[in-house]
GROMACS .gro file of C-alpha atoms in nm:
model
  213
    1MET     CA    1   3.486   4.349  -6.461
    2LYS     CA    2   3.654   4.025  -6.428
    3HIS     CA    3   3.751   4.145  -6.141
    4VAL     CA    4   3.359   4.230  -6.061
    5LEU     CA    5   3.192   3.934  -6.095
    6ARG     CA    6   3.428   3.748  -5.892
    7ALA     CA    7   3.395   3.954  -5.583
    8LEU     CA    8   3.015   3.949  -5.633
    9GLY     CA    9   3.020   3.539  -5.680
   10LEU     CA   10   3.264   3.534  -5.329
   11LEU     CA   11   3.020   3.802  -5.213
   12ALA     CA   12   2.681   3.534  -5.282
   13LEU     CA   13   2.856   3.269  -5.160
   14MET     CA   14   2.960   3.433  -4.865
   15MET     CA   15   2.585   3.460  -4.715
   16VAL     CA   16   2.498   3.064  -4.858
   17LEU     CA   17   2.722   3.031  -4.661
   18CYS     CA   18   2.680   3.236  -4.390
   19ILE     CA   19   2.199   3.189  -4.439
   20GLY     CA   20   2.283   2.759  -4.449
   21CYS     CA   21   2.547   2.813  -4.045
   22ASP     CA   22   2.230   3.020  -3.916
   23MET     CA   23   1.975   2.777  -4.001
   24SER     CA   24   2.203   2.551  -3.876
   25MET     CA   25   2.266   2.701  -3.548
   26THR     CA   26   1.842   2.774  -3.557
   27GLU     CA   27   1.821   2.321  -3.666
   28LEU     CA   28   2.059   2.349  -3.261
   29ALA     CA   29   1.969   2.488  -3.127
   30LEU     CA   30   1.575   2.373  -3.163
   31SER     CA   31   1.688   2.093  -3.122
   32ARG     CA   32   1.829   2.172  -2.743
   33SER     CA   33   1.539   2.321  -2.673
   34ALA     CA   34   1.258   2.038  -2.705
   35VAL     CA   35   1.493   1.839  -2.488
   36GLN     CA   36   1.507   2.090  -2.258
   37THR     CA   37   1.134   1.970  -2.306
   38GLU     CA   38   1.120   1.649  -2.276
   39GLU     CA   39   1.304   1.643  -1.992
   40LEU     CA   40   1.093   1.927  -1.789
   41SER     CA   41   0.788   1.711  -1.845
   42SER     CA   42   0.988   1.428  -1.756
   43ARG     CA   43   1.042   1.576  -1.443
   44ALA     CA   44   0.695   1.712  -1.372
   45ALA     CA   45   0.583   1.370  -1.417
   46LYS     CA   46   0.826   1.206  -1.181
   47GLN     CA   47   0.709   1.495  -0.889
   48ASN     CA   48   0.391   1.493  -0.979
   49GLY     CA   49   0.352   1.038  -1.001
   50PRO     CA   50   0.263   0.859  -0.704
   51THR     CA   51   0.457   0.769  -0.416
   52GLN     CA   52   0.566   0.419  -0.324
   53PHE     CA   53   0.536   0.384   0.118
   54THR     CA   54   0.554   0.076   0.321
   55ALA     CA   55   0.373   0.068   0.656
   56VAL     CA   56   0.444  -0.171   0.937
   57VAL     CA   57   0.242  -0.256   1.187
   58ASN     CA   58   0.148  -0.477   1.442
   59LEU     CA   59  -0.220  -0.608   1.581
   60TYR     CA   60  -0.416  -0.837   1.767
   61GLN     CA   61  -0.788  -0.978   1.882
   62ASP     CA   62  -1.075  -0.856   2.091
   63TYR     CA   63  -1.137  -1.164   2.169
   64THR     CA   64  -1.384  -1.169   2.339
   65SER     CA   65  -1.667  -0.960   2.073
   66VAL     CA   66  -1.597  -1.163   1.823
   67VAL     CA   67  -1.933  -1.332   1.703
   68THR     CA   68  -1.904  -1.665   1.496
   69GLU     CA   69  -2.159  -1.849   1.257
   70HIS     CA   70  -2.113  -2.176   1.204
   71LYS     CA   71  -2.264  -2.319   0.926
   72GLY     CA   72  -2.478  -2.620   0.987
   73ASP     CA   73  -2.296  -2.969   0.998
   74SER     CA   74  -1.962  -2.914   0.809
   75ASP     CA   75  -1.638  -2.693   0.835
   76HIS     CA   76  -1.774  -2.309   0.730
   77TYR     CA   77  -1.784  -2.071   0.957
   78LYS     CA   78  -1.854  -1.694   0.910
   79THR     CA   79  -1.773  -1.442   1.135
   80VAL     CA   80  -1.933  -1.144   1.134
   81GLU     CA   81  -1.777  -0.954   1.419
   82GLU     CA   82  -1.397  -0.924   1.434
   83THR     CA   83  -1.223  -0.658   1.585
   84LEU     CA   84  -0.773  -0.593   1.536
   85TYR     CA   85  -0.674  -0.285   1.784
   86SER     CA   86  -0.264  -0.149   1.741
   87PHE     CA   87  -0.360   0.019   2.075
   88PRO     CA   88  -0.031  -0.125   2.281
   89TYR     CA   89  -0.120  -0.381   2.562
   90GLU     CA   90   0.108  -0.602   2.673
   91SER     CA   91   0.382  -0.678   2.442
   92PHE     CA   92   0.079  -0.627   2.113
   93GLY     CA   93   0.033  -0.377   1.971
   94GLY     CA   94   0.192   0.023   1.890
   95VAL     CA   95   0.216   0.282   1.658
   96ILE     CA   96   0.172   0.246   1.234
   97GLU     CA   97   0.567   0.226   1.120
   98SER     CA   98   0.609   0.406   0.781
   99ASP     CA   99   0.750   0.628   0.605
  100TRP     CA  100   0.390   0.771   0.482
  101ASP     CA  101   0.331   1.112   0.743
  102LEU     CA  102  -0.034   1.086   0.707
  103LEU     CA  103   0.054   0.692   0.885
  104ASP     CA  104   0.374   0.700   1.097
  105GLY     CA  105   0.313   0.762   1.461
  106LYS     CA  106  -0.118   0.694   1.427
  107PHE     CA  107  -0.275   0.327   1.536
  108VAL     CA  108  -0.507   0.098   1.333
  109ILE     CA  109  -0.875  -0.024   1.370
  110MET     CA  110  -0.995  -0.325   1.156
  111ASN     CA  111  -1.313  -0.471   1.157
  112ASN     CA  112  -1.357  -0.814   0.964
  113VAL     CA  113  -1.580  -1.049   0.780
  114THR     CA  114  -1.487  -1.436   0.733
  115ASN     CA  115  -1.551  -1.685   0.547
  116TYR     CA  116  -1.362  -1.961   0.649
  117ASN     CA  117  -1.336  -2.380   0.650
  118LEU     CA  118  -1.161  -2.427   0.953
  119ASP     CA  119  -1.084  -2.879   0.975
  120GLN     CA  120  -1.011  -2.968   1.382
  121GLU     CA  121  -0.839  -3.214   1.317
  122THR     CA  122  -0.536  -3.051   1.183
  123ALA     CA  123  -0.645  -2.662   1.229
  124ALA     CA  124  -0.620  -2.575   0.923
  125ILE     CA  125  -0.795  -2.221   0.819
  126SER     CA  126  -0.900  -2.115   0.433
  127GLY     CA  127  -1.123  -1.878   0.300
  128SER     CA  128  -1.212  -1.505   0.148
  129ASN     CA  129  -1.128  -1.188   0.382
  130HIS     CA  130  -1.318  -0.855   0.335
  131SER     CA  131  -1.195  -0.563   0.645
  132VAL     CA  132  -1.232  -0.215   0.721
  133ILE     CA  133  -0.919  -0.066   0.818
  134GLN     CA  134  -0.967   0.271   1.070
  135ILE     CA  135  -0.607   0.464   1.106
  136VAL     CA  136  -0.614   0.708   1.393
  137ASP     CA  137  -0.467   0.902   1.619
  138GLU     CA  138  -0.389   0.865   1.945
  139GLN     CA  139  -0.732   1.059   2.048
  140ARG     CA  140  -0.861   0.810   1.825
  141GLN     CA  141  -0.996   1.037   1.548
  142VAL     CA  142  -0.996   0.921   1.216
  143VAL     CA  143  -0.697   1.027   0.975
  144ALA     CA  144  -0.814   0.712   0.666
  145THR     CA  145  -1.032   0.428   0.584
  146LEU     CA  146  -0.918   0.192   0.312
  147GLN     CA  147  -1.090  -0.081   0.194
  148ALA     CA  148  -0.906  -0.460   0.210
  149ASN     CA  149  -1.001  -0.768   0.073
  150GLY     CA  150  -0.834  -1.061  -0.066
  151THR     CA  151  -0.803  -1.402   0.130
  152ILE     CA  152  -0.743  -1.672   0.442
  153ASP     CA  153  -0.462  -1.960   0.374
  154GLY     CA  154  -0.299  -2.136   0.660
  155SER     CA  155  -0.361  -2.275   1.030
  156LEU     CA  156  -0.461  -2.154   1.401
  157LEU     CA  157  -0.065  -2.146   1.396
  158GLY     CA  158  -0.025  -1.945   1.136
  159ALA     CA  159  -0.184  -1.827   0.859
  160GLU     CA  160  -0.153  -1.613   0.654
  161ILE     CA  161  -0.378  -1.290   0.515
  162ALA     CA  162  -0.347  -1.097   0.157
  163MET     CA  163  -0.486  -0.837   0.085
  164ASN     CA  164  -0.567  -0.528  -0.206
  165TRP     CA  165  -0.732  -0.231  -0.066
  166VAL     CA  166  -0.810   0.123  -0.175
  167LEU     CA  167  -0.852   0.484   0.030
  168LYS     CA  168  -1.214   0.495   0.081
  169ASP     CA  169  -1.156   0.809   0.267
  170ALA     CA  170  -0.904   1.064   0.419
  171ALA     CA  171  -0.893   1.452   0.564
  172ASP     CA  172  -0.741   1.548   0.223
  173LYS     CA  173  -1.065   1.502  -0.006
  174LYS     CA  174  -0.910   1.478  -0.337
  175LEU     CA  175  -0.667   1.186  -0.222
  176HIS     CA  176  -0.652   0.871  -0.399
  177ALA     CA  177  -0.425   0.574  -0.278
  178ASN     CA  178  -0.445   0.189  -0.326
  179GLY     CA  179  -0.249  -0.101  -0.309
  180LYS     CA  180  -0.170  -0.483  -0.098
  181VAL     CA  181  -0.189  -0.523   0.292
  182ALA     CA  182   0.009  -0.889   0.405
  183GLY     CA  183   0.111  -1.016   0.728
  184ILE     CA  184   0.094  -1.307   0.903
  185PHE     CA  185  -0.175  -1.352   1.159
  186THR     CA  186  -0.137  -1.673   1.437
  187TRP     CA  187  -0.392  -1.810   1.674
  188ALA     CA  188  -0.203  -2.074   1.853
  189ASP     CA  189   0.133  -2.242   1.954
  190PHE     CA  190   0.176  -2.603   1.980
  191ASP     CA  191   0.258  -2.736   2.265
  192TYR     CA  192   0.537  -3.037   2.278
  193GLU     CA  193   0.416  -3.124   2.636
  194THR     CA  194   0.003  -3.223   2.575
  195MET     CA  195   0.136  -3.260   2.209
  196GLY     CA  196  -0.194  -3.035   2.150
  197LEU     CA  197  -0.273  -2.674   2.088
  198SER     CA  198  -0.194  -2.364   2.317
  199TYR     CA  199  -0.390  -2.052   2.234
  200ILE     CA  200  -0.276  -1.748   2.301
  201LEU     CA  201  -0.398  -1.398   2.218
  202PRO     CA  202  -0.418  -1.397   1.807
  203ASN     CA  203  -0.248  -1.091   1.661
  204GLY     CA  204  -0.020  -1.061   1.395
  205THR     CA  205   0.227  -0.846   1.205
  206PHE     CA  206   0.077  -0.581   0.845
  207THR     CA  207   0.270  -0.545   0.580
  208LEU     CA  208   0.140  -0.293   0.420
  209THR     CA  209   0.269  -0.179   0.099
  210GLY     CA  210   0.125   0.072  -0.200
  211SER     CA  211   0.130   0.416  -0.356
  212TYR     CA  212  -0.022   0.789  -0.260
  213LYS     CA  213  -0.124   1.097  -0.531
   0.00000   0.00000   0.00000
């Protein structure tokens, strides 16, 4: 009888140990499954998240069609019509260089409205700038339109333009994009012979950064 009871006791102990082992294995499997699910979710979030990009282009001003208003007897001006282009002209312009296919190899038509103060003695310039930036292909068909707003600060020898932009329209209506645009725009060089300004074709190189989704 004692042997039977001892055998039953050992059997019960083995069953408890097996059940505990099964529970441990189940918990381990659930834990691994949770980690794998989290990793997959993280990868999916990265794949579906915004894509960063950079674009660079040189723009020059169509100075023959600039319309500027002088606000009274002051240093305040407002450019109500101004267009910048990137279509090749002499040594100026060129295509957009970008790691975003939508922009790479395209051209820019940029229309500005600028409120600024210009010191005629020092050539210092500062103010606000509002732009509609059209991205066009070789046939001048618009593939995207950006709206940008920011500031201009410096002088006619080189003024920094810094703006925030947002995509307003694109062929892919579900596309969302935004970022910053910055560059140095120049209207003149300093002539050491005359000790004054020598005006050039106004131009500048702009860098567009941001993300799209």
